[in-house]
Coordinates of C-alpha atoms in Angstrom, one line a residue:
Chain A
M1 CA 6.7 -17.0 16.5
N2 CA 4.3 -18.3 13.9
V3 CA 1.8 -15.8 12.5
I4 CA -1.8 -17.1 12.3
V5 CA -4.8 -15.8 10.4
T6 CA -7.6 -16.4 13.0
D7 CA -10.4 -14.5 11.3
Y8 CA -11.2 -12.7 8.0
A9 CA -14.1 -10.9 6.3
A10 CA -14.6 -9.0 3.1
V11 CA -17.2 -6.9 1.3
T12 CA -16.9 -6.6 -2.4
A13 CA -19.2 -6.0 -5.4
L14 CA -19.5 -9.8 -5.7
G15 CA -20.9 -10.2 -2.3
S16 CA -21.6 -8.8 1.1
S17 CA -19.4 -11.5 2.7
L18 CA -16.3 -13.5 2.0
E19 CA -18.5 -16.6 1.6
E20 CA -20.6 -14.9 -1.1
L21 CA -17.5 -13.7 -2.8
W22 CA -15.9 -17.1 -2.7
Q23 CA -19.0 -18.9 -4.1
G24 CA -19.3 -16.2 -6.8
L25 CA -15.7 -16.7 -7.8
L26 CA -16.1 -20.5 -8.0
L27 CA -19.0 -20.0 -10.3
G28 CA -17.0 -17.7 -12.5
K29 CA -19.3 -14.7 -11.9
T30 CA -18.3 -11.1 -12.4
A31 CA -19.5 -8.0 -10.6
I32 CA -18.1 -5.6 -13.3
Q33 CA -21.0 -3.7 -14.8
P34 CA -21.8 -0.3 -16.4
V35 CA -21.2 2.4 -13.8
Q36 CA -24.3 4.2 -12.4
R37 CA -22.6 6.2 -9.7
F38 CA -21.4 9.1 -11.9
P39 CA -21.6 10.0 -15.6
S40 CA -19.0 8.0 -17.4
S41 CA -19.7 8.9 -21.1
H42 CA -16.5 10.9 -21.4
Y43 CA -14.2 8.2 -20.2
R44 CA -12.5 5.3 -21.9
S45 CA -14.7 2.8 -20.1
N46 CA -18.0 2.8 -18.4
F47 CA -17.4 -0.5 -16.5
A48 CA -16.5 -0.9 -12.8
A49 CA -17.4 -3.3 -9.9
C50 CA -19.5 -1.1 -7.5
I51 CA -21.1 -2.4 -4.4
E52 CA -24.8 -2.3 -4.6
G53 CA -26.5 0.4 -2.6
L54 CA -23.3 1.8 -1.1
S55 CA -24.1 5.3 0.0
P56 CA -22.8 8.2 1.9
S57 CA -24.2 8.9 5.4
G58 CA -25.1 12.7 5.6
K59 CA -21.9 14.6 5.2
G60 CA -19.9 11.4 5.6
S61 CA -18.0 9.4 3.0
M62 CA -19.2 6.1 1.6
T63 CA -16.3 4.5 3.6
H64 CA -18.5 4.6 6.7
D65 CA -21.2 2.5 5.0
L66 CA -18.6 0.1 3.8
L67 CA -16.9 -0.3 7.1
N68 CA -20.2 -0.9 8.9
R69 CA -21.0 -3.6 6.4
L70 CA -17.7 -5.2 7.1
A71 CA -18.1 -4.8 10.9
S72 CA -21.5 -6.5 10.8
Q73 CA -19.7 -9.8 9.8
V74 CA -17.2 -9.8 12.5
K75 CA -17.4 -10.5 16.2
D76 CA -15.0 -11.1 19.1
V77 CA -12.3 -8.6 18.0
P78 CA -9.8 -8.3 20.8
P79 CA -9.8 -4.7 22.0
D80 CA -6.0 -4.8 22.6
A81 CA -5.1 -5.7 19.0
T82 CA -2.7 -3.4 17.3
L83 CA -4.3 -1.7 14.3
I84 CA -2.9 -1.2 10.8
T85 CA -5.1 0.0 8.0
A86 CA -4.5 0.4 4.3
T87 CA -6.1 2.7 1.8
T88 CA -5.0 4.8 -1.1
K89 CA -7.7 7.4 -1.2
A90 CA -9.9 7.0 1.9
G91 CA -13.0 9.1 1.6
I92 CA -12.0 10.9 -1.6
D93 CA -15.7 11.0 -2.6
N94 CA -16.0 13.7 0.0
L95 CA -13.4 15.8 -1.9
E96 CA -15.6 15.5 -5.0
K97 CA -18.6 16.8 -2.9
L98 CA -16.5 19.6 -1.4
K99 CA -15.4 20.7 -4.8
R100 CA -18.9 20.7 -6.1
G101 CA -20.2 22.7 -3.1
T102 CA -22.0 19.9 -1.4
P103 CA -21.6 19.7 2.4
S104 CA -19.1 17.0 3.3
D105 CA -16.9 16.1 6.2
R106 CA -13.4 17.1 5.3
N107 CA -11.8 14.8 7.9
D108 CA -13.0 11.8 5.9
I109 CA -10.8 12.8 3.0
L110 CA -7.6 12.4 5.0
L111 CA -6.0 8.9 4.9
S112 CA -5.6 9.1 8.7
S113 CA -9.4 9.1 9.0
I114 CA -9.5 5.3 8.2
P115 CA -7.6 4.1 11.2
E116 CA -9.6 6.5 13.3
S117 CA -12.9 5.1 11.9
V118 CA -11.8 1.5 12.1
S119 CA -10.5 1.8 15.7
S120 CA -13.8 3.3 16.8
T121 CA -15.9 0.8 14.7
F122 CA -14.2 -2.3 16.1
G123 CA -13.8 -0.9 19.7
L124 CA -10.0 -1.0 19.7
K125 CA -7.7 0.8 22.2
D126 CA -5.1 1.4 19.6
V127 CA -5.7 4.3 17.2
G128 CA -3.2 2.7 14.8
F129 CA -1.9 4.0 11.6
N130 CA -2.6 3.7 7.9
V131 CA -0.2 2.4 5.2
S132 CA -0.4 3.9 1.8
A133 CA 1.7 2.4 -1.1
A134 CA -0.6 2.4 -4.1
C135 CA -2.0 -1.1 -5.0
A136 CA 0.4 -2.8 -2.6
S137 CA -0.9 -0.9 0.4
S138 CA -2.8 -3.7 2.2
S139 CA -0.3 -6.4 1.4
I140 CA 2.4 -4.2 3.0
A141 CA 0.1 -3.7 5.9
V142 CA -0.2 -7.5 6.3
A143 CA 3.6 -7.8 6.0
R144 CA 4.1 -5.2 8.7
A145 CA 1.6 -6.9 11.0
A146 CA 3.2 -10.3 10.4
A147 CA 6.7 -9.0 11.1
L148 CA 5.5 -7.5 14.4
I149 CA 4.0 -10.8 15.5
R150 CA 6.9 -12.9 14.2
H151 CA 9.4 -10.9 16.3
E152 CA 7.1 -10.8 19.3
R153 CA 6.6 -7.0 19.4
V154 CA 2.8 -7.7 19.8
D155 CA 0.6 -10.8 19.7
A156 CA -2.5 -9.6 17.8
V157 CA -2.9 -7.2 14.9
L158 CA -6.0 -6.2 13.0
V159 CA -5.4 -5.3 9.4
C160 CA -8.3 -3.5 7.7
C161 CA -8.2 -2.2 4.1
I162 CA -10.6 -0.2 2.1
D163 CA -11.0 1.7 -1.2
L164 CA -13.9 3.1 -3.2
V165 CA -14.8 3.5 -6.9
T166 CA -15.1 7.3 -7.3
E167 CA -15.1 9.6 -10.3
F168 CA -11.8 11.0 -9.0
V169 CA -10.0 7.7 -9.4
F170 CA -12.0 6.5 -12.4
S171 CA -11.2 9.7 -14.4
G172 CA -7.6 9.4 -13.5
F173 CA -7.1 5.8 -14.6
S174 CA -9.1 6.8 -17.8
S175 CA -6.8 9.7 -18.4
L176 CA -3.8 7.4 -18.1
G177 CA -5.3 5.1 -20.7
A178 CA -5.3 2.2 -18.2
L179 CA -9.1 1.4 -18.2
S180 CA -10.4 -1.4 -20.4
A181 CA -13.3 -0.5 -22.5
S182 CA -14.8 -3.9 -21.7
P183 CA -14.6 -5.9 -18.4
A184 CA -11.0 -6.7 -17.5
M185 CA -9.4 -9.9 -19.0
P186 CA -6.4 -10.7 -16.8
F187 CA -3.6 -12.6 -18.6
D188 CA -5.6 -12.8 -21.8
K189 CA -3.8 -12.2 -25.1
N190 CA -6.6 -9.7 -25.9
R191 CA -6.5 -7.8 -22.6
S192 CA -6.5 -4.0 -22.9
G193 CA -6.6 -2.6 -19.4
L194 CA -8.1 -2.9 -15.9
S195 CA -11.6 -2.5 -14.5
L196 CA -11.9 -0.6 -11.2
G197 CA -13.6 -2.2 -8.2
E198 CA -14.2 -1.3 -4.5
G199 CA -14.2 -3.3 -1.3
A200 CA -12.9 -3.7 2.2
A201 CA -11.3 -6.6 4.1
F202 CA -10.7 -7.5 7.7
I203 CA -7.9 -9.8 8.7
L204 CA -7.1 -10.7 12.3
L205 CA -3.6 -12.0 12.8
M206 CA -2.3 -13.5 16.1
S207 CA 0.7 -15.3 17.4
E208 CA 0.1 -19.1 17.4
M209 CA 0.5 -19.1 21.2
R210 CA -2.3 -16.5 21.7
A211 CA -4.5 -18.1 19.1
Q212 CA -4.2 -21.5 20.8
R213 CA -4.7 -19.9 24.3
E214 CA -7.9 -18.2 23.2
G215 CA -9.2 -21.2 21.2
R216 CA -9.1 -19.2 17.9
P217 CA -9.3 -21.1 14.6
I218 CA -6.1 -21.6 12.7
L219 CA -7.4 -20.5 9.3
G220 CA -4.0 -20.0 7.7
R221 CA -0.5 -18.8 8.3
I222 CA 1.6 -15.9 7.0
T223 CA 5.1 -17.4 6.6
G224 CA 6.9 -14.9 4.5
W225 CA 6.8 -11.4 3.1
G226 CA 8.9 -9.2 0.9
I227 CA 8.7 -5.7 -0.4
S228 CA 10.9 -4.2 -3.1
G229 CA 11.0 -1.2 -5.5
D230 CA 11.7 -1.3 -9.2
A231 CA 13.7 2.0 -9.2
F232 CA 12.5 2.2 -12.9
H233 CA 9.5 4.4 -13.6
L234 CA 6.8 6.2 -11.6
T235 CA 3.7 4.6 -13.2
A236 CA 5.0 1.8 -15.4
P237 CA 6.4 -1.5 -14.0
A238 CA 9.9 -2.7 -14.9
R239 CA 9.4 -4.9 -17.9
D240 CA 11.7 -7.7 -16.6
G241 CA 9.8 -7.9 -13.2
C242 CA 13.1 -7.2 -11.3
G243 CA 11.4 -5.6 -8.4
L244 CA 8.8 -8.3 -8.0
I245 CA 11.5 -11.0 -8.3
R246 CA 13.3 -9.4 -5.4
A247 CA 10.1 -9.2 -3.3
I248 CA 9.3 -12.9 -4.0
R249 CA 12.9 -13.9 -3.1
K250 CA 12.7 -12.0 0.1
A251 CA 9.4 -13.7 1.0
L252 CA 10.8 -17.1 0.2
G253 CA 13.9 -16.3 2.4
I254 CA 11.8 -15.3 5.4
S255 CA 9.5 -18.3 4.8
Q256 CA 12.6 -20.6 4.6
I257 CA 11.2 -22.5 1.7
G258 CA 12.1 -23.1 -1.9
M259 CA 10.1 -22.0 -4.9
E260 CA 9.2 -25.7 -5.5
E261 CA 7.0 -25.6 -2.4
I262 CA 4.7 -22.9 -3.9
N263 CA 1.9 -24.5 -5.7
A264 CA -0.3 -21.6 -6.5
V265 CA 0.0 -17.9 -7.1
C266 CA -2.7 -15.3 -6.5
A267 CA -1.3 -12.7 -8.9
H268 CA -2.0 -9.0 -9.0
G269 CA -3.3 -9.6 -12.5
T270 CA -4.8 -6.3 -13.3
G271 CA -5.4 -6.9 -17.0
T272 CA -3.2 -4.2 -18.2
I273 CA -0.7 -5.2 -20.9
H274 CA 2.4 -4.2 -19.0
N275 CA 1.4 -5.4 -15.5
D276 CA 0.5 -8.9 -16.5
S277 CA 3.6 -9.3 -18.8
M278 CA 5.8 -8.1 -16.0
E279 CA 4.3 -10.5 -13.5
L280 CA 4.6 -13.4 -15.9
A281 CA 8.3 -12.5 -16.5
A282 CA 8.9 -12.5 -12.8
F283 CA 7.1 -15.9 -12.3
H284 CA 9.1 -17.5 -15.1
S285 CA 12.3 -16.2 -13.6
I286 CA 11.4 -17.5 -10.1
F287 CA 9.8 -20.8 -11.1
G288 CA 11.8 -21.7 -14.2
A289 CA 10.3 -24.6 -16.0
R290 CA 7.7 -25.2 -13.2
K291 CA 4.2 -23.9 -13.9
P292 CA 2.3 -23.3 -10.6
S293 CA -1.4 -22.4 -11.0
V294 CA -1.7 -18.6 -11.4
Y295 CA -5.0 -16.8 -11.0
S296 CA -6.4 -13.3 -10.7
V297 CA -9.6 -12.2 -9.1
K298 CA -9.7 -8.8 -10.8
G299 CA -11.9 -9.9 -13.7
A300 CA -14.5 -10.7 -11.1
I301 CA -14.3 -7.9 -8.5
G302 CA -12.3 -5.3 -10.4
H303 CA -9.1 -3.7 -9.1
T304 CA -9.8 -2.6 -5.6
L305 CA -6.6 -0.7 -5.3
G306 CA -5.4 -0.4 -1.7
A307 CA -7.8 -3.0 -0.6
A308 CA -6.7 -5.6 -3.2
G309 CA -3.9 -7.2 -1.3
G310 CA -6.0 -7.7 1.8
I311 CA -9.0 -9.2 -0.1
E312 CA -6.6 -11.5 -1.9
V313 CA -5.0 -12.7 1.3
A314 CA -8.4 -13.6 2.7
L315 CA -9.2 -15.4 -0.6
G316 CA -5.8 -17.1 -0.6
V317 CA -6.4 -18.5 2.9
R318 CA -9.8 -19.7 1.8
S319 CA -8.2 -21.2 -1.3
L320 CA -5.7 -23.2 0.7
S321 CA -8.3 -24.4 3.2
E322 CA -10.6 -25.6 0.4
G323 CA -7.9 -26.9 -1.9
L324 CA -9.4 -25.0 -4.8
I325 CA -8.1 -22.4 -7.2
P326 CA -10.8 -20.1 -8.5
P327 CA -11.1 -19.5 -12.2
T328 CA -9.6 -16.3 -13.7
V329 CA -12.8 -14.6 -14.7
G330 CA -12.5 -12.7 -18.0
L331 CA -9.9 -15.0 -19.4
T332 CA -10.8 -16.5 -22.7
S333 CA -7.5 -17.0 -24.5
P334 CA -4.3 -17.0 -22.4
E335 CA -1.3 -15.0 -23.6
E336 CA 1.6 -17.3 -24.7
A337 CA 3.6 -16.7 -21.5
A338 CA 0.6 -17.6 -19.4
E339 CA -0.2 -20.9 -21.1
G340 CA -0.3 -23.8 -18.7
M341 CA -0.4 -21.5 -15.7
V342 CA -3.8 -19.6 -15.9
S343 CA -7.2 -21.1 -16.4
S344 CA -10.8 -20.0 -16.7
H345 CA -11.9 -23.1 -14.9
L346 CA -12.0 -24.1 -11.3
Q347 CA -8.9 -26.2 -10.4
E348 CA -8.0 -28.5 -7.5
F349 CA -4.9 -27.6 -5.6
G350 CA -3.0 -29.8 -3.3
G351 CA -0.1 -27.8 -2.0
D352 CA 0.5 -26.2 1.4
Y353 CA 1.8 -22.8 0.2
L354 CA 0.3 -20.0 -1.9
L355 CA 2.1 -16.9 -3.0
T356 CA 0.2 -13.6 -3.4
T357 CA 1.7 -10.6 -5.2
N358 CA 0.8 -6.9 -5.7
S359 CA 2.5 -4.1 -7.6
G360 CA 1.7 -0.5 -7.9
F361 CA 2.5 3.1 -8.9
G362 CA 5.8 4.2 -7.6
G363 CA 7.3 0.9 -8.7
V364 CA 6.4 -0.8 -5.4
N365 CA 6.0 -4.6 -5.3
S366 CA 5.0 -6.9 -2.5
A367 CA 4.9 -10.7 -2.0
L368 CA 3.3 -12.7 0.8
I369 CA 3.5 -16.4 1.3
L370 CA 0.5 -18.1 2.9
K371 CA 0.4 -21.6 4.4
R372 CA -2.5 -23.9 4.9
G373 CA -4.1 -23.7 8.4
I374 CA -5.8 -26.5 10.3
S375 CA -9.1 -27.7 8.8
A376 CA -12.0 -27.6 11.2
Chain B
M1 CA 8.8 23.8 16.2
P2 CA 7.4 27.3 15.1
E3 CA 5.6 27.5 11.8
G4 CA 7.4 29.4 9.0
Q5 CA 7.1 30.0 5.3
L6 CA 8.3 27.2 3.0
P7 CA 10.9 28.5 0.5
P8 CA 10.4 27.9 -3.2
I9 CA 12.1 24.6 -4.1
T10 CA 14.0 24.7 -7.4
R11 CA 16.1 22.0 -9.0
K12 CA 19.2 24.1 -8.7
S13 CA 18.7 24.6 -5.0
V14 CA 18.8 20.9 -4.4
F15 CA 20.6 19.1 -7.3
D16 CA 23.9 19.9 -8.8
T17 CA 23.2 17.9 -12.0
P18 CA 20.3 18.2 -14.5
Y19 CA 17.1 16.5 -13.4
Q20 CA 14.6 16.5 -16.2
H21 CA 11.5 15.4 -14.2
F22 CA 11.9 17.8 -11.3
G23 CA 10.0 20.7 -12.8
R24 CA 7.0 18.4 -13.5
L25 CA 6.7 17.2 -9.9
D26 CA 3.9 18.5 -7.6
R27 CA 4.7 20.6 -4.6
F28 CA 4.5 17.6 -2.2
S29 CA 6.9 15.6 -4.2
K30 CA 9.4 18.4 -4.7
L31 CA 9.4 19.0 -1.0
G32 CA 9.9 15.4 -0.1
L33 CA 12.4 14.7 -2.8
A34 CA 14.5 17.7 -1.8
S35 CA 14.6 16.6 1.8
I36 CA 15.6 13.0 0.8
A37 CA 18.4 14.4 -1.4
M38 CA 19.7 16.5 1.4
A39 CA 19.6 13.6 3.9
L40 CA 21.4 11.3 1.5
K41 CA 24.0 14.0 0.9
D42 CA 24.5 14.6 4.6
A43 CA 24.9 10.8 5.1
R44 CA 27.3 10.6 2.2
H45 CA 24.9 8.2 0.5
E46 CA 23.9 10.2 -2.5
A47 CA 26.7 9.3 -4.9
C48 CA 26.2 5.7 -5.8
S49 CA 25.8 4.2 -9.2
E50 CA 24.5 0.8 -8.1
L51 CA 21.1 -0.2 -6.9
R52 CA 20.7 -0.3 -3.1
D53 CA 18.2 -2.1 -0.9
M54 CA 17.4 1.1 1.1
A55 CA 13.8 1.5 2.3
I56 CA 11.9 4.8 2.4
I57 CA 9.2 5.4 5.0
V58 CA 7.5 8.8 5.2
S59 CA 4.8 10.0 7.6
T60 CA 2.3 12.6 6.4
T61 CA -1.0 14.2 7.5
Y62 CA -2.2 16.0 4.4
G63 CA 0.1 14.3 1.9
C64 CA -0.7 15.2 -1.7
L65 CA -4.2 16.7 -0.9
H66 CA -3.2 20.0 -2.6
T67 CA -2.5 18.0 -5.8
D68 CA -5.8 16.0 -5.4
M69 CA -7.7 19.3 -5.4
D70 CA -5.8 20.6 -8.4
Y71 CA -6.4 17.4 -10.2
F72 CA -10.1 17.4 -9.6
D73 CA -10.3 21.0 -10.9
T74 CA -9.3 19.5 -14.2
V75 CA -12.0 16.8 -14.0
M76 CA -15.0 19.1 -13.3
P77 CA -15.3 21.5 -16.2
E78 CA -16.0 19.1 -19.1
A79 CA -17.3 16.1 -17.2
G80 CA -13.8 14.5 -17.2
K81 CA -12.8 15.2 -20.8
L82 CA -9.9 17.3 -19.6
A83 CA -8.7 15.2 -16.7
S84 CA -4.9 15.6 -16.4
P85 CA -2.9 12.4 -16.4
A86 CA 0.2 14.3 -15.3
L87 CA -1.5 15.6 -12.2
F88 CA -3.3 12.3 -11.5
S89 CA 0.1 10.5 -11.4
Y90 CA 0.9 12.6 -8.3
T91 CA -2.4 12.0 -6.4
L92 CA -0.9 9.1 -4.5
P93 CA 1.3 10.2 -1.5
N94 CA 3.8 7.4 -2.3
S95 CA 4.5 8.8 -5.8
F96 CA 7.5 10.8 -4.8
L97 CA 9.0 7.7 -3.1
G98 CA 8.9 6.1 -6.5
E99 CA 10.6 9.2 -7.9
A100 CA 13.3 9.0 -5.2
S101 CA 13.8 5.3 -5.9
C102 CA 14.4 6.0 -9.6
R103 CA 16.6 9.0 -8.9
F104 CA 18.8 7.4 -6.3
G105 CA 18.6 3.7 -7.3
L106 CA 16.9 2.6 -4.1
T107 CA 15.1 -0.8 -4.3
G108 CA 13.9 -1.2 -0.7
A109 CA 10.4 -1.1 0.6
T110 CA 8.7 2.3 0.1
F111 CA 5.5 3.3 1.8
V112 CA 3.6 6.2 3.5
I113 CA 2.3 6.2 7.0
N114 CA -0.7 8.3 8.0
E115 CA -1.6 8.8 11.6
W116 CA -2.9 11.6 13.7
P117 CA -1.4 13.2 15.7
S118 CA 1.4 12.7 13.2
M119 CA 4.7 12.8 15.1
G120 CA 6.4 10.5 12.6
L121 CA 7.4 8.1 15.4
S122 CA 5.4 5.2 13.9
G123 CA 7.4 5.5 10.7
L124 CA 10.7 5.7 12.6
K125 CA 9.7 2.6 14.7
T126 CA 8.7 0.7 11.6
A127 CA 12.1 1.6 9.9
M128 CA 14.0 0.5 13.1
D129 CA 12.0 -2.7 13.1
G130 CA 12.7 -3.4 9.4
I131 CA 16.5 -3.0 10.1
T132 CA 16.3 -5.1 13.3
F133 CA 14.4 -7.8 11.6
D134 CA 17.0 -7.9 8.8
E135 CA 14.4 -6.8 6.2
F136 CA 16.7 -4.1 4.9
E137 CA 20.1 -2.7 5.7
N138 CA 19.2 1.0 6.0
A139 CA 16.4 3.3 5.5
L140 CA 15.3 6.9 4.8
V141 CA 12.7 7.8 7.3
G142 CA 10.9 11.1 7.8
F143 CA 7.9 13.3 7.4
C144 CA 6.6 15.5 4.6
D145 CA 3.7 17.9 4.7
P146 CA 3.4 20.9 2.4
G147 CA 1.0 22.7 4.7
T148 CA -2.7 22.8 5.4
P149 CA -4.8 23.0 2.3
S150 CA -7.3 25.9 2.0
G151 CA -10.5 25.1 3.9
F152 CA -8.9 22.5 6.1
E153 CA -8.3 22.6 9.8
N154 CA -4.9 23.8 10.8
K155 CA -3.8 20.9 13.0
P156 CA -1.9 22.0 16.1
G157 CA 1.7 21.1 16.0
M158 CA 1.7 20.3 12.2
V159 CA 4.1 22.6 10.4
P160 CA 4.8 22.7 6.7
G161 CA 8.1 21.1 5.7
S162 CA 9.9 17.9 5.3
L163 CA 12.6 16.2 7.3
F164 CA 14.4 12.9 6.5
F165 CA 17.0 10.9 8.3
V166 CA 19.2 8.1 7.1
I167 CA 19.4 5.2 9.6
D168 CA 21.9 2.4 9.1
K169 CA 22.3 -0.9 10.8
A170 CA 26.0 -0.6 10.9
Q171 CA 28.2 2.4 11.5
N172 CA 30.0 3.7 8.5
S173 CA 33.5 4.0 9.9
E174 CA 34.5 6.8 7.5
Y175 CA 31.7 9.1 8.4
P176 CA 30.6 8.9 12.1
P177 CA 26.9 9.1 12.7
Y178 CA 25.1 11.7 14.8
G179 CA 24.2 9.0 17.3
T180 CA 22.4 5.8 18.0
I181 CA 18.7 5.3 18.2
T182 CA 17.3 2.4 20.2
L183 CA 14.0 1.2 21.6
D184 CA 13.7 0.8 25.4
G185 CA 11.7 -2.0 27.1
K186 CA 8.5 0.1 26.8
N187 CA 8.8 0.7 23.1
V188 CA 10.0 4.3 23.6
I189 CA 12.5 5.6 21.1
L190 CA 15.8 6.9 22.6
F191 CA 18.5 8.9 20.8
N192 CA 21.9 8.5 22.5
G193 CA 19.9 7.3 25.5
K194 CA 17.5 10.3 25.6
R195 CA 13.7 10.0 25.0
I196 CA 12.6 11.4 21.6
R197 CA 9.2 13.2 21.3
D198 CA 9.0 13.5 17.5
L199 CA 11.2 13.8 14.4
A200 CA 11.8 17.5 14.8
H201 CA 13.1 16.8 18.3
L202 CA 15.3 14.1 16.9
A203 CA 16.7 16.6 14.4
K204 CA 17.5 19.1 17.1
E205 CA 19.3 16.5 19.1
C206 CA 21.3 15.4 16.1
V207 CA 22.3 19.0 15.4
S208 CA 23.3 19.6 19.0
V209 CA 25.7 16.6 18.8
N210 CA 27.8 18.6 16.3
A211 CA 27.3 22.0 17.9

């Protein structure tokens, strides 16, 4: 059974909708700015991409405000859809409040609070479950959703992903030396780390049969997925990209296409030295002498952690339908291995397939293959 | 299952050979890793020098929340100057899955499932699906919860502990399995034809096979 993307939405620091985000990306804008949310003078960086005006509601986490903003863009969600969410830290802002003696709802801190909130916000019968796998969380959630539809376990799945910029996470990445002192520069030879971001995305997947029966738009298709571990190191990626290579090969196998059919890659592209090198090693191993267009959105919206994969799937579907590859914001001088693949300019793109990849702590890697839908 | 006291988990109580990292792991990771090691040993899967495409899927309610609290205690005193990178590395609930991947050479999918009430059955179904859909040959699936953190609600039915199973697509002829798990037409998990309520129930049924 074919897996169709029938609806999507996103809220990021670059816009309160996917349309605003897309237009901002095409213009090469960045939302990475000095952080106002918490004091950052003791950290390696004071840059992040925070959503303007995002605020907690009483004792609640900022996740509620973010989910409400997301829900305001979406209508006609089938109440019988299966729910899979993705987050790495849920309402961890409430743990900060709790530790500082400010009243806060403890339940929001638990990762299981996200499916609970999403189910209630979107009026679903299913209480669902959350997937947590570091920065690959939401791409794994999409992979699970696609597998359930492909094998006819269910015919509609809502994937919703969310993560926040908090002092908890910011301080941690700073302590690991992973933050860039200036806005992130993915695949640049002068890159020095990542910039954090926050956001949420909504992706409604359906079987082709149900989508057609209900007259839903065929925005795009998920044709392949692969997940693989490095078995190398807890926080550092395997230098040769072996785990990511396995994940991409699995995705190509499920998709039943060859690498020559992939014309563009939405890379994880965090801007850290090791992540970007690892990804380029994997892409060279997979594509050989071919040089598909590779881009990263993290110089524009920051690294949104568990939400990254979901936002990138929504953008990848948009990219396929528009036939455009957004510029890699922050890139000024590509590293040698990226030359001819990445660009700081908007590019036209004529292929039918796009690969998205994510990698994270614990050595986890994911690859999704998206196919062009039917233009309206 | 009645709630008891978790025993201290030491390297020597779980591993026969030196394991440099073990002492540095947080409580959640030690608990989960110990349980994974025992499950692999029980399934005669622990001794393998080659990489294996085995998945690890774990369900948890509180996950690494104890470690989150310990970590943030290092952030507060000097406005973040003393934030501990060692503790931060374990503030993701999938960290110990990465540790297990490295230790045992497992290259399959690894992820955490959070649900409430957490009976671990979504994780088990996901693992069964992954095997049925030919995404991986076998999987470690289980739950891990080191207990309710101070100040948090003691969820009914949630006991501190960790329990993992090894599920394989094909039977290893040398070592017979405890039994067969299947899904019936209503998506209910059956073990040797009997309905399973949660992972603790599955463990009891496995043990009763050999009793």
